[in-house]
CSV table of C-alpha atoms in Angstrom, one decimal:
chain,number,residue,atom,x,y,z
A,1,MET,CA,4.8,-34.4,78.8
A,2,ARG,CA,4.4,-33.8,75.2
A,3,VAL,CA,7.3,-33.2,72.8
A,4,GLN,CA,8.8,-29.8,73.1
A,5,SER,CA,11.0,-30.0,69.9
A,6,LEU,CA,8.3,-30.5,67.3
A,7,THR,CA,8.7,-30.1,63.6
A,8,LEU,CA,5.2,-28.6,63.3
A,9,VAL,CA,4.5,-25.6,61.0
A,10,ALA,CA,2.9,-22.7,62.9
A,11,ALA,CA,0.9,-20.1,61.1
A,12,SER,CA,1.4,-16.4,61.8
A,13,ALA,CA,-1.8,-14.4,62.1
A,14,ALA,CA,-2.7,-10.9,62.9
A,15,LEU,CA,-4.2,-10.2,66.3
A,16,LEU,CA,-7.9,-11.0,66.3
A,17,ALA,CA,-10.5,-8.4,67.2
A,18,PRO,CA,-13.0,-9.2,70.0
A,19,SER,CA,-15.6,-11.5,68.7
A,20,THR,CA,-18.3,-14.0,69.8
A,21,PHE,CA,-16.7,-17.1,71.1
A,22,PRO,CA,-15.8,-19.2,69.1
A,23,ASP,CA,-15.3,-17.2,65.9
A,24,ALA,CA,-15.5,-18.4,62.3
A,25,PRO,CA,-12.5,-20.6,61.5
A,26,PRO,CA,-9.7,-19.3,59.3
A,27,ALA,CA,-7.9,-21.5,56.8
A,28,PRO,CA,-6.4,-24.6,58.4
A,29,LEU,CA,-2.7,-24.9,59.1
A,30,PRO,CA,-0.7,-27.4,57.0
A,31,ASP,CA,-0.9,-30.9,58.4
A,32,PRO,CA,2.1,-31.8,60.6
A,33,ALA,CA,4.2,-34.3,58.8
A,34,ARG,CA,6.1,-35.8,61.7
A,35,ILE,CA,7.1,-35.4,65.4
A,36,LEU,CA,10.7,-35.9,66.3
A,37,LEU,CA,11.6,-37.1,69.8
A,38,SER,CA,14.5,-35.2,71.3
A,39,GLY,CA,17.6,-37.2,71.5
A,40,THR,CA,16.5,-39.9,69.1
A,41,PRO,CA,17.0,-40.5,65.4
A,42,ASP,CA,14.7,-38.7,62.9
A,43,ARG,CA,11.7,-41.0,62.7
A,44,ALA,CA,8.0,-40.6,62.0
A,45,VAL,CA,5.6,-41.0,64.9
A,46,PRO,CA,2.0,-41.7,64.0
A,47,LEU,CA,-0.5,-39.2,65.2
A,48,ARG,CA,-3.9,-40.4,66.3
A,49,ALA,CA,-7.1,-38.4,66.0
A,50,ASP,CA,-7.9,-38.8,69.7
A,51,ARG,CA,-4.5,-37.9,71.0
A,52,SER,CA,-2.4,-34.8,70.5
A,53,GLY,CA,1.0,-36.3,70.3
A,54,VAL,CA,3.9,-38.0,72.1
A,55,ARG,CA,5.3,-36.7,75.4
A,56,VAL,CA,8.7,-36.7,77.0
A,57,GLY,CA,9.8,-34.9,80.1
A,58,PRO,CA,9.9,-33.5,82.6
A,59,LEU,CA,10.5,-29.8,81.9
A,60,PRO,CA,12.9,-27.8,84.0
A,61,HIS,CA,11.1,-25.8,86.7
A,62,GLY,CA,10.5,-22.2,85.9
A,63,PRO,CA,10.4,-19.2,88.3
A,64,ALA,CA,8.3,-19.9,91.3
A,65,ALA,CA,4.9,-18.3,91.4
A,66,ARG,CA,2.7,-17.3,94.3
A,67,PRO,CA,0.8,-20.2,95.8
A,68,ALA,CA,-2.9,-20.4,95.4
A,69,SER,CA,-3.5,-19.3,99.0
A,70,SER,CA,-1.9,-16.0,98.2
A,71,SER,CA,-3.6,-15.5,94.9
A,72,ARG,CA,-5.5,-12.3,94.1
A,73,ALA,CA,-8.9,-13.8,95.0
A,74,ARG,CA,-10.4,-12.5,98.2
A,75,PRO,CA,-12.1,-14.7,100.8
A,76,ASP,CA,-15.9,-14.8,100.3
A,77,THR,CA,-17.9,-14.2,103.5
A,78,GLY,CA,-21.2,-15.2,101.8
A,79,THR,CA,-23.0,-12.0,102.8
A,80,GLY,CA,-23.4,-8.7,101.1
A,81,ALA,CA,-23.0,-5.2,102.4
A,82,ARG,CA,-26.4,-5.3,104.1
A,83,GLY,CA,-26.1,-8.8,105.4
A,84,GLU,CA,-28.0,-10.5,102.6
A,85,ARG,CA,-26.8,-13.8,101.3
A,86,THR,CA,-24.7,-13.8,98.1
A,87,GLY,CA,-23.6,-16.5,95.7
A,88,GLY,CA,-20.6,-17.3,97.9
A,89,ASP,CA,-22.5,-19.8,99.9
A,90,ARG,CA,-23.2,-22.1,97.0
A,91,PRO,CA,-20.9,-23.7,94.3
A,92,VAL,CA,-20.4,-21.8,91.1
A,93,ARG,CA,-22.7,-23.2,88.4
A,94,ALA,CA,-21.6,-24.2,84.9
A,95,ALA,CA,-24.1,-21.7,83.4
A,96,GLU,CA,-22.4,-18.8,85.3
A,97,LEU,CA,-19.0,-19.7,84.0
A,98,LEU,CA,-20.2,-20.2,80.5
A,99,ALA,CA,-21.9,-16.8,80.5
A,100,ARG,CA,-18.7,-15.2,81.7
A,101,VAL,CA,-16.7,-16.6,78.7
A,102,ARG,CA,-19.4,-16.2,76.1
A,103,ASP,CA,-17.4,-13.6,74.2
A,104,CYS,CA,-13.8,-13.9,73.1
A,105,ASP,CA,-11.1,-11.3,73.3
A,106,PRO,CA,-8.2,-13.4,71.7
A,107,VAL,CA,-4.8,-13.5,73.4
A,108,SER,CA,-3.4,-16.0,70.9
A,109,ARG,CA,-2.1,-14.7,67.6
A,110,GLY,CA,-3.4,-17.7,65.7
A,111,ARG,CA,-5.7,-20.7,66.3
A,112,TYR,CA,-5.3,-24.2,67.3
A,113,ARG,CA,-6.4,-27.6,66.1
A,114,SER,CA,-8.3,-30.0,68.4
A,115,ASP,CA,-6.5,-33.0,66.7
A,116,ALA,CA,-3.9,-33.6,64.0
A,117,GLY,CA,-5.6,-32.9,60.7
A,118,ALA,CA,-8.5,-31.0,62.1
A,119,PRO,CA,-9.2,-27.3,61.2
A,120,ALA,CA,-7.3,-24.7,63.1
A,121,ASP,CA,-10.3,-22.9,64.5
A,122,ILE,CA,-9.8,-22.6,68.3
A,123,PRO,CA,-8.6,-19.3,69.7
A,124,VAL,CA,-7.3,-18.8,73.2
A,125,CYS,CA,-9.3,-15.9,74.7
A,126,GLY,CA,-8.5,-13.9,77.8
A,127,THR,CA,-9.6,-11.4,80.4
A,128,ARG,CA,-7.6,-9.6,83.1
A,129,ASP,CA,-7.8,-12.7,85.4
A,130,ALA,CA,-8.0,-15.8,83.1
A,131,VAL,CA,-7.4,-17.3,79.8
A,132,TYR,CA,-9.9,-19.8,78.3
A,133,TRP,CA,-10.8,-21.9,75.2
A,134,LYS,CA,-13.5,-24.3,74.1
A,135,ALA,CA,-12.4,-27.6,72.6
A,136,ASP,CA,-12.6,-31.3,72.7
A,137,LEU,CA,-11.1,-33.4,75.5
A,138,ASP,CA,-8.5,-36.0,74.7
A,139,VAL,CA,-7.4,-38.2,77.6
A,140,ASP,CA,-3.8,-37.7,78.8
A,141,CYS,CA,-2.8,-40.9,80.7
A,142,ASP,CA,0.9,-40.1,80.9
A,143,GLY,CA,2.8,-40.0,84.2
A,144,ARG,CA,3.1,-42.6,86.9
A,145,PRO,CA,1.9,-46.0,85.6
A,146,GLY,CA,-1.2,-47.4,87.3
A,147,ASP,CA,-4.0,-49.9,86.7
A,148,ARG,CA,-5.7,-47.7,84.1
A,149,CYS,CA,-2.8,-45.7,82.7
A,150,ASN,CA,0.1,-47.8,81.5
A,151,GLY,CA,1.8,-49.1,78.4
A,152,ARG,CA,-0.8,-51.9,77.9
A,153,THR,CA,-3.9,-49.7,78.1
A,154,ASP,CA,-2.4,-46.8,76.2
A,155,PRO,CA,-0.2,-47.4,73.1
A,156,HIS,CA,1.2,-43.9,73.4
A,157,PHE,CA,1.9,-44.0,77.1
A,158,THR,CA,4.9,-42.1,78.5
A,159,PRO,CA,5.9,-42.4,82.1
A,160,ALA,CA,6.6,-38.7,82.4
A,161,THR,CA,4.8,-35.4,82.6
A,162,ALA,CA,6.0,-31.9,82.0
A,163,TYR,CA,5.6,-31.0,85.7
A,164,THR,CA,6.3,-33.2,88.7
A,165,GLU,CA,5.0,-33.7,92.2
A,166,SER,CA,6.7,-32.2,95.2
A,167,ASP,CA,8.9,-35.4,95.6
A,168,GLY,CA,10.0,-35.2,91.9
A,169,ARG,CA,7.9,-38.0,90.7
A,170,PRO,CA,5.7,-37.7,87.5
A,171,LEU,CA,2.1,-36.7,88.1
A,172,ASP,CA,-0.5,-39.4,88.5
A,173,ALA,CA,-3.1,-39.0,85.7
A,174,GLU,CA,-5.4,-41.6,87.4
A,175,ARG,CA,-5.7,-39.5,90.6
A,176,LEU,CA,-4.8,-35.9,89.7
A,177,PRO,CA,-7.2,-33.8,87.6
A,178,TYR,CA,-4.9,-31.8,85.3
A,179,VAL,CA,-5.0,-30.0,82.0
A,180,VAL,CA,-2.5,-29.8,79.2
A,181,VAL,CA,-1.5,-26.5,77.6
A,182,PRO,CA,0.2,-26.0,74.2
A,183,GLY,CA,4.0,-25.5,74.1
A,184,PRO,CA,5.2,-21.9,73.7
A,185,SER,CA,5.1,-20.7,70.1
A,186,ASP,CA,4.4,-17.7,67.9
A,187,THR,CA,0.7,-18.6,68.2
A,188,TRP,CA,0.7,-18.3,72.0
A,189,ASP,CA,3.1,-18.5,74.9
A,190,PRO,CA,1.2,-19.5,78.1
A,191,GLY,CA,3.9,-18.0,80.3
A,192,GLU,CA,3.2,-14.5,78.9
A,193,ASP,CA,-0.3,-14.8,80.5
A,194,ASP,CA,1.1,-16.0,83.8
A,195,VAL,CA,0.1,-19.6,83.1
A,196,ARG,CA,2.5,-22.3,84.4
A,197,GLY,CA,2.7,-25.7,86.0
A,198,GLY,CA,0.3,-25.8,88.9
A,199,SER,CA,-1.9,-23.0,87.7
A,200,LEU,CA,-5.5,-23.4,88.7
A,201,ALA,CA,-8.1,-24.3,86.1
A,202,ALA,CA,-11.9,-24.7,85.9
A,203,LEU,CA,-13.3,-27.3,83.5
A,204,VAL,CA,-16.9,-27.1,82.4
A,205,HIS,CA,-18.8,-29.8,80.5
A,206,GLY,CA,-22.6,-30.0,80.5
A,207,ASP,CA,-23.7,-28.9,83.9
A,208,ARG,CA,-20.5,-30.0,85.7
A,209,VAL,CA,-17.7,-27.8,87.0
A,210,ARG,CA,-14.5,-29.4,88.2
A,211,TYR,CA,-11.2,-27.9,89.2
A,212,ALA,CA,-7.8,-28.9,88.1
A,213,VAL,CA,-4.2,-27.8,87.7
A,214,VAL,CA,-1.9,-27.3,84.7
A,215,GLY,CA,0.1,-30.5,84.7
A,216,ASP,CA,1.4,-31.2,81.2
A,217,VAL,CA,2.6,-29.4,78.0
A,218,GLY,CA,1.7,-30.4,74.5
A,219,PRO,CA,2.5,-29.7,70.8
A,220,THR,CA,2.5,-26.1,69.7
A,221,ASP,CA,-0.5,-26.3,67.4
A,222,LEU,CA,-2.9,-28.5,69.3
A,223,ILE,CA,-5.2,-27.9,72.3
A,224,GLY,CA,-7.9,-29.7,74.2
A,225,GLU,CA,-6.6,-32.4,76.6
A,226,ALA,CA,-6.8,-33.3,80.2
A,227,SER,CA,-5.9,-36.2,82.5
A,228,TYR,CA,-7.7,-39.5,83.1
A,229,ALA,CA,-8.9,-38.2,86.5
A,230,ALA,CA,-10.1,-34.9,85.0
A,231,ALA,CA,-12.1,-36.7,82.3
A,232,ARG,CA,-13.7,-39.0,84.9
A,233,SER,CA,-14.7,-36.1,87.1
A,234,LEU,CA,-16.6,-34.5,84.2
A,235,GLY,CA,-18.4,-37.8,83.4
A,236,ILE,CA,-16.4,-38.2,80.2
A,237,PRO,CA,-15.2,-41.7,79.1
A,238,ALA,CA,-11.7,-41.9,80.3
A,239,ASP,CA,-10.3,-44.9,78.4
A,240,PRO,CA,-7.0,-43.5,77.0
A,241,ALA,CA,-7.3,-45.6,73.8
A,242,GLY,CA,-10.9,-44.6,72.9
A,243,GLY,CA,-12.3,-42.2,75.5
A,244,GLY,CA,-12.6,-38.4,75.6
A,245,VAL,CA,-15.3,-36.3,74.0
A,246,ALA,CA,-15.3,-34.5,70.6
A,247,SER,CA,-16.4,-31.0,71.7
A,248,ASP,CA,-18.1,-28.8,74.3
A,249,VAL,CA,-15.4,-28.7,77.0
A,250,THR,CA,-14.5,-25.3,78.3
A,251,TYR,CA,-11.1,-24.7,79.9
A,252,ILE,CA,-10.6,-21.7,82.1
A,253,VAL,CA,-7.1,-21.1,83.5
A,254,PHE,CA,-6.7,-18.5,86.2
A,255,LYS,CA,-3.6,-16.3,85.7
A,256,ASP,CA,-0.9,-15.9,88.3
A,257,THR,CA,-2.0,-18.8,90.5
A,258,GLU,CA,-0.3,-22.0,91.7
A,259,VAL,CA,-1.2,-24.9,93.8
A,260,ARG,CA,1.6,-26.0,96.1
A,261,PRO,CA,2.1,-28.9,96.2
A,262,ILE,CA,0.7,-29.5,92.7
A,263,GLU,CA,-0.8,-32.8,93.8
A,264,ASP,CA,-3.0,-31.3,96.5
A,265,THR,CA,-6.4,-31.8,95.0
A,266,ALA,CA,-8.2,-30.5,98.1
A,267,ALA,CA,-6.4,-27.2,97.9
A,268,ALA,CA,-7.1,-27.0,94.1
A,269,GLY,CA,-10.8,-27.5,94.7
A,270,LYS,CA,-11.1,-25.0,97.5
A,271,ALA,CA,-9.0,-22.3,95.8
A,272,GLY,CA,-10.6,-23.0,92.4
A,273,GLU,CA,-14.1,-22.5,93.8
A,274,ARG,CA,-13.0,-19.2,95.3
A,275,LEU,CA,-11.4,-17.9,92.1
A,276,ALA,CA,-14.4,-19.1,90.0
A,277,ARG,CA,-16.8,-17.1,92.2
A,278,LYS,CA,-14.7,-14.0,91.9
A,279,PHE,CA,-14.4,-14.5,88.2
A,280,VAL,CA,-18.2,-14.8,87.6
A,281,ASP,CA,-18.9,-11.9,89.9
A,282,GLY,CA,-16.5,-9.8,87.9
A,283,GLY,CA,-14.3,-9.1,90.9
């Protein structure tokens, strides 16, 4: 998990009017001077351009949400009213999702940086059923140590994640595709849009669509990060020290959904495809 008690300066901004996504960037926020680890002496922690910060955890569990199997998406029979075939019998394409999120009706009251020192030009946008943003992808390797994710391969490795598996252990970044959301702030509080640990997400990069869960929480002014497994599934270099991609990853998180248990990747894939089909069809 990323630090929750951050000495980062957040900018207050008026609500943005609907615009083409992404919109022109406003003036950048002041650079964060330091990150303070909860329970430790005041000390500077270096920020890297390819990572969003240091993590500690886990977070206390919030109120339980409805599981993905009881989400608002309806089963797709694959046939229309007159028996003709519909889009339900094929996977949702990247182009369909990107067309659905082409425009931006902002739900954030300000904008995020992709990395420390970068311009604050990324809004979080929303519809009735989802929130979404377009950013880079930095590789989150935190959680249970493994062959690829550990203190030797990642100098900023932390053996914890904001949310945990059903047995209480940290998530496994090498195996579980998950995304990172910013910590609650005046800019945006994910919980206000029914986004929580285990919420279903669709990731789009190039012509690939992959499904994931919300698994970690980051600093309050940065956005654009996903697990080692998520990066690999999208064909993005997953090396935690130098991997990731600088732009063109679209994150779509479906509101009021939850995968139980959070580590069930098969359930996430099945429910994610169903929700994505409903989303692009405007249902």
